[in-house]
mmCIF file of C-alpha atoms and ligand atoms in Angstrom:
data_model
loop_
_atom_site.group_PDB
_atom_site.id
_atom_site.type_symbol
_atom_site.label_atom_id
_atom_site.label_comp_id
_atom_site.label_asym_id
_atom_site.label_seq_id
_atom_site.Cartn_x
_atom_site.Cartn_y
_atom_site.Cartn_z
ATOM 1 C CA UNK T 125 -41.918 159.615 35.187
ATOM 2 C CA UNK T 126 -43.064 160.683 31.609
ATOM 3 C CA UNK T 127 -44.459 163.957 31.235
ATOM 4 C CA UNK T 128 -45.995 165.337 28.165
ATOM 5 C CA UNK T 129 -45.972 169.060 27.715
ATOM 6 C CA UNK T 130 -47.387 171.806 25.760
ATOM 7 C CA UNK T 131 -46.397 175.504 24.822
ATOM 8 C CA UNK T 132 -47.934 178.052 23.016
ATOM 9 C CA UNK T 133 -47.969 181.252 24.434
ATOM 10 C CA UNK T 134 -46.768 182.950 21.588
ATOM 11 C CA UNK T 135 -45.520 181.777 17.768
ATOM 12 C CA UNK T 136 -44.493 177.968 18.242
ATOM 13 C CA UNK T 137 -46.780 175.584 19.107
ATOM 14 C CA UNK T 138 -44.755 173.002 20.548
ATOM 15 C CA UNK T 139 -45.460 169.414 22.174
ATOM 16 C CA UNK T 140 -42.646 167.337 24.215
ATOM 17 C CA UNK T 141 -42.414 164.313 26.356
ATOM 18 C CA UNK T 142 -39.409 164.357 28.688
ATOM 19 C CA UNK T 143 -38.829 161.411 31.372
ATOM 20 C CA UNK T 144 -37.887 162.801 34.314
ATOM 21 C CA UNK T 145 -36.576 161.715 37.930
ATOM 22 C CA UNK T 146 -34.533 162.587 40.963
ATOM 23 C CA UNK T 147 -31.520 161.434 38.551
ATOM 24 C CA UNK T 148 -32.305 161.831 34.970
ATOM 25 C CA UNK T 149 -33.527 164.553 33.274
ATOM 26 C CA UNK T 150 -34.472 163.372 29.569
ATOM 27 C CA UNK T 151 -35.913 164.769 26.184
ATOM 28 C CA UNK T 152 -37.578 161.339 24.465
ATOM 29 C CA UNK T 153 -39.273 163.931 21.844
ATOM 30 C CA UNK T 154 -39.331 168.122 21.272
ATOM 31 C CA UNK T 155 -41.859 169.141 18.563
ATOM 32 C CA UNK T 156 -41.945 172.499 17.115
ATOM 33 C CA UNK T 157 -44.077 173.467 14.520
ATOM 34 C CA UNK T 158 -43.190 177.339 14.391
ATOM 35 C CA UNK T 159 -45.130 180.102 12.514
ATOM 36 C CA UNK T 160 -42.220 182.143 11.882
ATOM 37 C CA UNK T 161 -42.632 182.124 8.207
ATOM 38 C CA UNK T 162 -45.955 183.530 8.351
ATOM 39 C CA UNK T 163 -45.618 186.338 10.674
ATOM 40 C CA UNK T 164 -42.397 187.225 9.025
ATOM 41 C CA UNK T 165 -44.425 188.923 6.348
ATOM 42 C CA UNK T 166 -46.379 191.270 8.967
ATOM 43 C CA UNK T 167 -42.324 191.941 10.434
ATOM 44 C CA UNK T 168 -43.553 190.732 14.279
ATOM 45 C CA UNK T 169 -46.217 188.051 15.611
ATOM 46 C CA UNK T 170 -49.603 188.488 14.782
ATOM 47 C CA UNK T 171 -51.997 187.531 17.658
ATOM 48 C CA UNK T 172 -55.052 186.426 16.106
ATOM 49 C CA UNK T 173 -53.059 184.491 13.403
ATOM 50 C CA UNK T 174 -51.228 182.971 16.141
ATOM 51 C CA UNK T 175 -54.127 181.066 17.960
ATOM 52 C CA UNK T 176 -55.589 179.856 14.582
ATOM 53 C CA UNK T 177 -51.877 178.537 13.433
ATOM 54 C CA UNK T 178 -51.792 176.800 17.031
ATOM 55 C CA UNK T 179 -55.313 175.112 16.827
ATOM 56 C CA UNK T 180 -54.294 173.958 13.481
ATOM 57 C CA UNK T 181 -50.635 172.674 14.881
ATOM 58 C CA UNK T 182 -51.596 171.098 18.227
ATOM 59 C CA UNK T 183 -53.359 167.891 17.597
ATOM 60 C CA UNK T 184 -50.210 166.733 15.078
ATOM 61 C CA UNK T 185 -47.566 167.423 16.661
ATOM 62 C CA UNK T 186 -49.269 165.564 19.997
ATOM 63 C CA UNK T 187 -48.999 162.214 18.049
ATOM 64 C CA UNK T 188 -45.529 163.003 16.434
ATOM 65 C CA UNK T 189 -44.291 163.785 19.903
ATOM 66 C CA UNK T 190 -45.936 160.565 21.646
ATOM 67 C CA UNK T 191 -44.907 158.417 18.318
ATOM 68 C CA UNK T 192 -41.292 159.622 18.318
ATOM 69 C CA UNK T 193 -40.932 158.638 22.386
ATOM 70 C CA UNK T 194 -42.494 155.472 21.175
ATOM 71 C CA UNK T 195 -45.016 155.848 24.274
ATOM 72 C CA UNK T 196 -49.093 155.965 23.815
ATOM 73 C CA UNK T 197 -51.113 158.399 26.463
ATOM 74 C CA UNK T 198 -51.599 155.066 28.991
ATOM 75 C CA UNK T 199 -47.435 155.581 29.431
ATOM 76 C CA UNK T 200 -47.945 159.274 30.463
ATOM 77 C CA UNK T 201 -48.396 160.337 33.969
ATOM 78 C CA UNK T 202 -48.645 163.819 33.721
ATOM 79 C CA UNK T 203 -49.422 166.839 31.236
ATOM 80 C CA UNK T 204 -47.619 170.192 31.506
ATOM 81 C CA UNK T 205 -49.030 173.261 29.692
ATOM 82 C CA UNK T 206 -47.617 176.969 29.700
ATOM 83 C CA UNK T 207 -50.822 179.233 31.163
ATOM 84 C CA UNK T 208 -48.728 182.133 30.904
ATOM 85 C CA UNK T 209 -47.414 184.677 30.395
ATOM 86 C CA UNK T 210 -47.931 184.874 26.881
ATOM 87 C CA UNK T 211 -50.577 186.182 24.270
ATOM 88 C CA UNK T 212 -54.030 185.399 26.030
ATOM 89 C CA UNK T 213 -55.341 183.878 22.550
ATOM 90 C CA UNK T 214 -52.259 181.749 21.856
ATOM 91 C CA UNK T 215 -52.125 180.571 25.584
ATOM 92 C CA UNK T 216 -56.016 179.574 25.489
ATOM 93 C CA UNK T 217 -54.963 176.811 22.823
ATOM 94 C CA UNK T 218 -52.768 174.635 24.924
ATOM 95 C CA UNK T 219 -54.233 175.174 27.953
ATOM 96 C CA UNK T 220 -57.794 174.102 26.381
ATOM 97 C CA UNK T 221 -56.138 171.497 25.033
ATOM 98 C CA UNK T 222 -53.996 169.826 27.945
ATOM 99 C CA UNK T 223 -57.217 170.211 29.891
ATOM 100 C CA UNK T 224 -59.295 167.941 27.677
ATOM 101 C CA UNK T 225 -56.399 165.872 26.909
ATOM 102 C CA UNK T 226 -55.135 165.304 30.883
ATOM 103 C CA UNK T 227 -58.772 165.254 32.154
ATOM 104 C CA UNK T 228 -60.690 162.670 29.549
ATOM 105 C CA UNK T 229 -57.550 160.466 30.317
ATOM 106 C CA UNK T 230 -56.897 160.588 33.810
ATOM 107 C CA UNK T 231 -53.710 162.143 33.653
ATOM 108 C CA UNK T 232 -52.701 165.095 36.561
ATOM 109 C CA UNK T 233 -52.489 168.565 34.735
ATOM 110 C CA UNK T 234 -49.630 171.035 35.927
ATOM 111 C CA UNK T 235 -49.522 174.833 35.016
ATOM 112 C CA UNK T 236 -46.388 176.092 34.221
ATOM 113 C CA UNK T 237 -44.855 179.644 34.019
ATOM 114 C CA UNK T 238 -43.404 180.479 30.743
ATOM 115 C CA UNK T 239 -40.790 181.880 31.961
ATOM 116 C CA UNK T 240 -39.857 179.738 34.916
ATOM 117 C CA UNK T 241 -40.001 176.962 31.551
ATOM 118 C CA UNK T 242 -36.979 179.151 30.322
ATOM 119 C CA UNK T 243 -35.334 178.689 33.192
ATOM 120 C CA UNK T 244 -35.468 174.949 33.721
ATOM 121 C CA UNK T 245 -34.444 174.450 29.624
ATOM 122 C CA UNK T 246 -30.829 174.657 31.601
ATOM 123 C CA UNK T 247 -31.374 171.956 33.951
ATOM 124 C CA UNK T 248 -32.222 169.632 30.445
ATOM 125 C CA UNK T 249 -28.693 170.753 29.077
ATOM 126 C CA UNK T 250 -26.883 170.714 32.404
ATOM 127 C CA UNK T 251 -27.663 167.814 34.425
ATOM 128 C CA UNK T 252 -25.680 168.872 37.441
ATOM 129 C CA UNK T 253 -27.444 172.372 37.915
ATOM 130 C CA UNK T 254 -29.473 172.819 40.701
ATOM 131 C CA UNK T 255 -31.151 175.660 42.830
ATOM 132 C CA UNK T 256 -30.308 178.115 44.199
ATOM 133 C CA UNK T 257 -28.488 180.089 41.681
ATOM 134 C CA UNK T 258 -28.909 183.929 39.961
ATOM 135 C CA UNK T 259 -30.944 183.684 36.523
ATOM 136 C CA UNK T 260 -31.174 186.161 33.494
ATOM 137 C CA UNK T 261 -34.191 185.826 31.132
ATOM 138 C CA UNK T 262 -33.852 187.515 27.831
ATOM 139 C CA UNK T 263 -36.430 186.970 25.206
ATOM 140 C CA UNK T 264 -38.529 188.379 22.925
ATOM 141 C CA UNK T 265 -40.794 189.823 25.915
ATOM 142 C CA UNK T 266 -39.084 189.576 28.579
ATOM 143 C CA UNK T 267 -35.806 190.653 30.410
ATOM 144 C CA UNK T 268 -35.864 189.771 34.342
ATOM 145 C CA UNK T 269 -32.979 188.616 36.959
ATOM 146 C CA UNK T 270 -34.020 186.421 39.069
ATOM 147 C CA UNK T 271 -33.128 185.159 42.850
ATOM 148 C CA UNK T 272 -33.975 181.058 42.120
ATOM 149 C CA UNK T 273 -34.283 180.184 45.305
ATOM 150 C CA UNK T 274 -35.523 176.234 44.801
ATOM 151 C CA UNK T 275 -36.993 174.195 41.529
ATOM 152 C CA UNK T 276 -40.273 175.977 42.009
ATOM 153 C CA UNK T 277 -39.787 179.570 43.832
ATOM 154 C CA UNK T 278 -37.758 182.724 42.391
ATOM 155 C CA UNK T 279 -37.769 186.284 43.211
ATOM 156 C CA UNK T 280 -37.710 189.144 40.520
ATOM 157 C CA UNK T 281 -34.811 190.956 41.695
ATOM 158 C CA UNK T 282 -34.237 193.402 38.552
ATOM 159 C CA UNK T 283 -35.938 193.984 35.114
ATOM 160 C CA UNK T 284 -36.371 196.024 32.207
ATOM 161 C CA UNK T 285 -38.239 198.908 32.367
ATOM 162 C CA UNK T 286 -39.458 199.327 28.905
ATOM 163 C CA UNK T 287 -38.827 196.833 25.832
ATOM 164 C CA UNK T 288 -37.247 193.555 25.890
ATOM 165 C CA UNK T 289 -33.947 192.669 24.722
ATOM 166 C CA UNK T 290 -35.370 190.827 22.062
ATOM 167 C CA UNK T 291 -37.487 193.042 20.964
ATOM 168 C CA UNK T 292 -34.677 195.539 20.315
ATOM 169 C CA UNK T 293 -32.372 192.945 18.450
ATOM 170 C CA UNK T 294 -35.365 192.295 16.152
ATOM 171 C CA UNK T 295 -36.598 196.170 16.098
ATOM 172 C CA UNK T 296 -32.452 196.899 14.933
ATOM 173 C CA UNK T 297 -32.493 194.126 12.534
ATOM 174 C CA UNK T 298 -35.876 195.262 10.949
ATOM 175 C CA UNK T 299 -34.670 199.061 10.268
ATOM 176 C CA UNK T 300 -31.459 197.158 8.675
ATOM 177 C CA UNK T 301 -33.612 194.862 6.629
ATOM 178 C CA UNK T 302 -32.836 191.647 8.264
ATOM 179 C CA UNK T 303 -35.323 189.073 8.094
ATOM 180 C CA UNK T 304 -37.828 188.707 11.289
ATOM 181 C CA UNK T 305 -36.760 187.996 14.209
ATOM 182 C CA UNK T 306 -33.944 189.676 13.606
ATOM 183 C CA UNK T 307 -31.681 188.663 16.652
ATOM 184 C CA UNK T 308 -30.156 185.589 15.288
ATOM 185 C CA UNK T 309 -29.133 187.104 11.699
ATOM 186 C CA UNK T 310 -27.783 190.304 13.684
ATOM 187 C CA UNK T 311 -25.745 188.002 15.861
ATOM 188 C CA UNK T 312 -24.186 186.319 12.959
ATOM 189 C CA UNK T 313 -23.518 190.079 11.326
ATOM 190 C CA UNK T 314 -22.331 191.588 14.463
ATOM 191 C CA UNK T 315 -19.482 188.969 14.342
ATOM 192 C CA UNK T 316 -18.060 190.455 11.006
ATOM 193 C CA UNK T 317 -18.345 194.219 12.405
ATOM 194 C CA UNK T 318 -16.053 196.630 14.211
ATOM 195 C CA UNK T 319 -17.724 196.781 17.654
ATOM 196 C CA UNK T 320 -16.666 199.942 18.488
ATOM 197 C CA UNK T 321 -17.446 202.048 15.211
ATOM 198 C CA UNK T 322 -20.881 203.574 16.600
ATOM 199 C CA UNK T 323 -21.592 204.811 20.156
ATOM 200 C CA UNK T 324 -25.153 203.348 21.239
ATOM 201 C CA UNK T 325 -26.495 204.183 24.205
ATOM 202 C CA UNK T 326 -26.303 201.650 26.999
ATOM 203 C CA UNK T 327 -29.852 199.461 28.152
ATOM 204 C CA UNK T 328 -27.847 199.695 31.573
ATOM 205 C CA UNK T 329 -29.458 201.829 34.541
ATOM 206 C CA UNK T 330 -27.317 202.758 37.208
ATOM 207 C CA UNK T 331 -27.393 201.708 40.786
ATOM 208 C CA UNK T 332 -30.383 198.816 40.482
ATOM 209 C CA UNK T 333 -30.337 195.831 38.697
ATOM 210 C CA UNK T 334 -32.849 197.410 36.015
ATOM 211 C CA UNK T 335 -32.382 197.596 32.174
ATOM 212 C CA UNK T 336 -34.241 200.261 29.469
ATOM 213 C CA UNK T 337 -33.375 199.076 26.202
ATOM 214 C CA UNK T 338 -36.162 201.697 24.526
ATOM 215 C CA UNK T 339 -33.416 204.466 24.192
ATOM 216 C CA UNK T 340 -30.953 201.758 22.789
ATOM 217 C CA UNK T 341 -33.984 200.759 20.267
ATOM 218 C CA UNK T 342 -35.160 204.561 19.092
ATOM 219 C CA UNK T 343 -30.950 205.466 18.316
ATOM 220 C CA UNK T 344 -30.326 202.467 16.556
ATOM 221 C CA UNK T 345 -33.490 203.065 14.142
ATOM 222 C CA UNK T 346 -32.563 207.095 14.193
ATOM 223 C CA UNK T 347 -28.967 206.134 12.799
ATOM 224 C CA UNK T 348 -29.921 204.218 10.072
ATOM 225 C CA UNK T 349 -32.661 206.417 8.811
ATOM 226 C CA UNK T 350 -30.581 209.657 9.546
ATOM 227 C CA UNK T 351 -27.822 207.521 7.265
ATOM 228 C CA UNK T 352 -30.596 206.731 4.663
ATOM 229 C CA UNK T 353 -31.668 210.052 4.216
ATOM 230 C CA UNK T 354 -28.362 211.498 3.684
ATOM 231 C CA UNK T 355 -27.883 208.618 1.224
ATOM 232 C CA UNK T 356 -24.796 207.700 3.037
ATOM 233 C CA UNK T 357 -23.867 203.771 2.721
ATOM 234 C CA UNK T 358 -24.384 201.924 5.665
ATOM 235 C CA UNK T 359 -22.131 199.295 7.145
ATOM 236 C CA UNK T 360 -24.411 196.649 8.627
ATOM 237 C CA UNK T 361 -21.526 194.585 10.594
ATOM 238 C CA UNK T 362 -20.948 197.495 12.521
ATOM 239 C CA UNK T 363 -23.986 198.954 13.187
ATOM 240 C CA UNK T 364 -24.857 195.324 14.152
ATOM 241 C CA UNK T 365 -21.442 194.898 15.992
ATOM 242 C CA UNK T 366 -21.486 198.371 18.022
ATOM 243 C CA UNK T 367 -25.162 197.451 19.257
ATOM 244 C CA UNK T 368 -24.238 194.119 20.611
ATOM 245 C CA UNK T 369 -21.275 195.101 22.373
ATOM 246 C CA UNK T 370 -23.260 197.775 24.139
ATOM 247 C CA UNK T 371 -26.015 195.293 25.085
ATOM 248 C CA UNK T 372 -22.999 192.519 25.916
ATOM 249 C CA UNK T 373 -21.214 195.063 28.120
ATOM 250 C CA UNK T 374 -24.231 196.078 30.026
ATOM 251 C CA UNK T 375 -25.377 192.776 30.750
ATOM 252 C CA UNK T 376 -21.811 191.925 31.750
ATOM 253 C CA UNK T 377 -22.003 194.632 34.470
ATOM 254 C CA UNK T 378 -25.248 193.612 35.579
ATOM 255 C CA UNK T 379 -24.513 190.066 35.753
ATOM 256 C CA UNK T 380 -21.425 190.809 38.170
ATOM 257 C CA UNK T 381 -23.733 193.366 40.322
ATOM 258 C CA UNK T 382 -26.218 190.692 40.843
ATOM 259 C CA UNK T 383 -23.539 188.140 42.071
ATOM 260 C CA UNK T 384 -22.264 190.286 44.224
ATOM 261 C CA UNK T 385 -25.813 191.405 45.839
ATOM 262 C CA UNK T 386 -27.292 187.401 45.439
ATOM 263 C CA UNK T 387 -23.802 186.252 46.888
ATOM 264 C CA UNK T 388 -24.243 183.704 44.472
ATOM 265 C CA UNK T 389 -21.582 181.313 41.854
ATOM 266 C CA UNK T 390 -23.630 180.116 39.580
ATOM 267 C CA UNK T 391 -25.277 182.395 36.686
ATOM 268 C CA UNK T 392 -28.167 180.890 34.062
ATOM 269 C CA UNK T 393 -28.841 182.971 31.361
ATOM 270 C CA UNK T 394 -32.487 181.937 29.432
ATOM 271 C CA UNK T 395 -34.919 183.202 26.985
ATOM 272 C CA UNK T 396 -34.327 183.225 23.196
ATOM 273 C CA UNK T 397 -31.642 186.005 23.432
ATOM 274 C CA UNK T 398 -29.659 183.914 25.867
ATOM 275 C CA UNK T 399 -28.542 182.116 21.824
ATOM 276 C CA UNK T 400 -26.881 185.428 21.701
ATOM 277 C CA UNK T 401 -23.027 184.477 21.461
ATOM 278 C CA UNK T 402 -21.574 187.939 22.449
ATOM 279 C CA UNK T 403 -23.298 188.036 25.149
ATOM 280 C CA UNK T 404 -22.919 184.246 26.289
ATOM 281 C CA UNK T 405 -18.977 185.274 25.372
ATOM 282 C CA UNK T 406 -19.190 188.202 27.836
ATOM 283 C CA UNK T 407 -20.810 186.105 30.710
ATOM 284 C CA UNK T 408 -18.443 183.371 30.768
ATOM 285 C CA UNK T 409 -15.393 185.564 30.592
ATOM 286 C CA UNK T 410 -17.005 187.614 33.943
ATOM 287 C CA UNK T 411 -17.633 184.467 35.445
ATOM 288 C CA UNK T 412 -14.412 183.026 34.324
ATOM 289 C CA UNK T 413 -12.832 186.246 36.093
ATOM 290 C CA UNK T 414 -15.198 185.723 39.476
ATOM 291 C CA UNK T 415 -14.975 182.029 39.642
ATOM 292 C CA UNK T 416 -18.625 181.552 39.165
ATOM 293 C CA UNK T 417 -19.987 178.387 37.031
ATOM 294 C CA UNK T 418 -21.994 179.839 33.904
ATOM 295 C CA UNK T 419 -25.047 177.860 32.555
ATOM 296 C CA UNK T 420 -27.168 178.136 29.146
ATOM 297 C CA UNK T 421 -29.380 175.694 27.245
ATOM 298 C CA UNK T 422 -27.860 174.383 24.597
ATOM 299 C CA UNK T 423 -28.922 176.771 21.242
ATOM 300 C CA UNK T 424 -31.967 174.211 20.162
ATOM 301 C CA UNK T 425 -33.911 174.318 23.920
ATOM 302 C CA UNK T 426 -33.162 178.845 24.134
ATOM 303 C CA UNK T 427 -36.114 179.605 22.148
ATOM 304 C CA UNK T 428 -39.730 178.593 23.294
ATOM 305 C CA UNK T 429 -40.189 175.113 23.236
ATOM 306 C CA UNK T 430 -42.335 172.296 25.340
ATOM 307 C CA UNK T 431 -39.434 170.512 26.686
ATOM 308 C CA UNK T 432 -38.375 173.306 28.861
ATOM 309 C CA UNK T 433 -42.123 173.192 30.236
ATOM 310 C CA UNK T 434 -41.868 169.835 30.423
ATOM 311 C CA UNK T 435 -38.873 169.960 33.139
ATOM 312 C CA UNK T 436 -40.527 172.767 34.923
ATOM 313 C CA UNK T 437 -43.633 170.825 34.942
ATOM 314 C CA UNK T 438 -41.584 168.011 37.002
ATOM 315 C CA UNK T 439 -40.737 170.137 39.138
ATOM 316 C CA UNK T 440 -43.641 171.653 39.904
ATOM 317 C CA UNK T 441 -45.571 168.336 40.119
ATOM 318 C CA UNK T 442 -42.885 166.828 42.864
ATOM 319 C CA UNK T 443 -44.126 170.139 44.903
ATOM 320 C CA UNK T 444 -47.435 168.915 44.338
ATOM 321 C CA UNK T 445 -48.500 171.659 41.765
ATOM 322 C CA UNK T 446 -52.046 170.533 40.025
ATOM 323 C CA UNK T 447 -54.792 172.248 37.545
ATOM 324 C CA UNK T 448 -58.231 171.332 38.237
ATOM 325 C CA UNK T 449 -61.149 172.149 35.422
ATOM 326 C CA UNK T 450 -60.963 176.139 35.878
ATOM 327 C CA UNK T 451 -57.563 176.769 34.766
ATOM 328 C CA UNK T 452 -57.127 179.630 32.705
ATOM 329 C CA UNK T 453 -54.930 181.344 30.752
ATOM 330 C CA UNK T 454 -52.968 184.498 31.655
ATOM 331 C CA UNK T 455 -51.435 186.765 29.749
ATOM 332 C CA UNK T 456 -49.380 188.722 32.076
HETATM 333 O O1 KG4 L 129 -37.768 183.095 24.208
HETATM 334 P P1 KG4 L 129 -38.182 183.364 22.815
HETATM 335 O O2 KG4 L 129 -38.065 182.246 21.819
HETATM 336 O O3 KG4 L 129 -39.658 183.863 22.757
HETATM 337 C C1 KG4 L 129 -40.236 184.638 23.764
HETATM 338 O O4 KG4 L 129 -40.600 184.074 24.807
HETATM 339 O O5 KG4 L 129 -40.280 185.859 23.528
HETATM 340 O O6 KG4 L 129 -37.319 184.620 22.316
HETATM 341 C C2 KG4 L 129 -37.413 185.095 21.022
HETATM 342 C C3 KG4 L 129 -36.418 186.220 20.868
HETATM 343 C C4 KG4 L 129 -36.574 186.967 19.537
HETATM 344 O O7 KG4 L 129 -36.639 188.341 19.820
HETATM 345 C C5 KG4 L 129 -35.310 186.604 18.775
HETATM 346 O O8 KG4 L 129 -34.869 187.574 17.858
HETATM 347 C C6 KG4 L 129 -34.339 186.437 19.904
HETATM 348 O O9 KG4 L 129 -35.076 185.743 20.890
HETATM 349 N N1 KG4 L 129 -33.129 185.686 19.510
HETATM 350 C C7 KG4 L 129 -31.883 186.215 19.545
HETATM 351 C C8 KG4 L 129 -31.011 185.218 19.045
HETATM 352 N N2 KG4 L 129 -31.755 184.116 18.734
HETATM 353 C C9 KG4 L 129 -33.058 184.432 19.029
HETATM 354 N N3 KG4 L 129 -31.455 187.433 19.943
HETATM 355 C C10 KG4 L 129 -30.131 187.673 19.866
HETATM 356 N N4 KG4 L 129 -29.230 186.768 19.393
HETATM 357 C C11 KG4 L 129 -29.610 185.536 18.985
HETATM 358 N N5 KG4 L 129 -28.711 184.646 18.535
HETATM 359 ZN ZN1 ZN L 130 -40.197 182.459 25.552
#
């Protein structure tokens, strides 16, 4: 079946159409119109410019996603929308919308979890992956383990407490001048650096499956400006390098805790961060070492996109998922 999906709970309106089946799992189109650029010169995502950037995306990028499949609405037999979580304003967009779209034509709507969409951007890159397996989500608002138990049902079995690992790669790469979001230039940097010239705090907590990645955050931005104000030079590489092999490390441990509570051999890691390559380095070598199977999107489907809703969506619409009129947005 063809299903047409929509995401915009934060800065990329996106629109996909993905066939999928009991045996094929397929991207015919994945639009993207992000507003990076724009909040890049507030340094983080501005709300209110969001949902006006959306309303101006969504319509286009419907027909370029339908034109590039080659399909027309008639072919579509289902829309998918995120309804959360996400920034209420951003969310209302798409799931206003999918609504109008999905109800003037006929079509069955499906809500979809944001994050769950993460999850399910794996099953698009790994065709052979299926439930139940243990799942880390790491993106710009979220960091969660979770227990998938089927397609459509996972436990929370361990989060972060404060920020999200995102939020601290872009937070570091903002005090080091890196342009917003920071986390794929400080990837790139922390490559070239010697990982173990700084001591960073770890995001790890002991003895739950928990992360705190504010303490991590605050030191990073206290060592460069401590640096700055003594008007000593700075090496970026390592301050990038010694932060991402704390970060790396922890998850590391975490991941192997969590296979060892869940009993579980197959890891996904999600969520924008999951482009990371440290820390995709560190989880295949522990899974290498445990003889679990490691899973990831492939680098294009990590960040938010509608494809990743759109195989969710499936999912959820086999279980017999459906929006009526009233659905509504939710931010958390
Ligand atoms: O999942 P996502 O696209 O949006 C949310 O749902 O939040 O995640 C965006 C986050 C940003 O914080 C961005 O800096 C981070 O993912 N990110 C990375 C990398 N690529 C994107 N963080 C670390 N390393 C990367 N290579
Ligand atoms: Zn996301």
């Amino acid at each position: 079946m063809y299903i047409l999906s929509f995401e915009s709970s934060c800065d990329e309106t996106a629109c996909a159409v993905c066939e999928m089946s009991d045996t094929s799992r397929t991207i015919k189109s994945n639009i993207v119109a992000s507003q990076v650029d724009t909040h890049a010169l507030y340094g983080g995502v501005v709300p209110e410019i969001a949902s006006r950037a959306h309303i101006e995306a969504i319509s286009k990028i419907t027909y370029e996603a339908l034109s590039q499949a080659n399909l027309t609405l008639k072919d579509i037999d289902a829309v998918a929308v995120t309804y959360g979580p996400g920034l209420i304003g951003a969310l209302l967009v798409a799931v206003n919308f999918a609504k109008s779209l999905a109800f003037a034509n006929n079509i069955p709507l499906v809500p979809v979890d944001h994050i769950k969409g993460h999850i399910a951007a794996a099953y698009l890159t790994h065709k052979e992956l299926k439930p139940p397996f243990l799942a880390l989500v790491m993106s710009g608002g979220h960091t969660s383990f979770y227990d998938v138990k089927s397609y459509t049902s996972l436990d929370e079995i361990g989060s972060t407490r404060d920020d999200a690992a995102g939020e601290c790669f872009d937070k570091a790469g903002r005090v080091l001048g890196l342009p917003y979001p920071g986390g794929h230039a400080m990837d790139i940097l922390a490559s070239k650096g010697n990982s173990d010239a700084i001591r960073f705090p770890s995001p790890s907590i002991k003895d739950s499956l928990d992360f705190s990645f504010s303490g991590l955050k605050t030191s990073v931005i206290n060592y460069v400006n401590t640096k700055n104000q003594k008007g000593e030079q700075i090496c970026k590489e390592d301050v990038a390098a010694s932060f991402t092999k704390v970060i790396a490390e922890a998850v590391q441990s975490k991941v192997d805790e969590a296979l060892l509570k869940t009993g579980y051999d197959k890891v996904v890691l999600a969520g924008g961060v999951s482009a990371n390559s440290h820390i995709r380095k560190a989880i295949d070598s522990l899974c290498k070492k445990r003889g679990a199977h490691f899973f990831a999107p492939e680098i294009s489907l990590c960040g938010d996109n509608a494809a990743m809703i759109g195989a969710q969506g499936y999912y959820e619409f086999i279980d017999g998922v459906r929006a009526n009129e009233s659905l509504n947005a939710f931010p958390s």
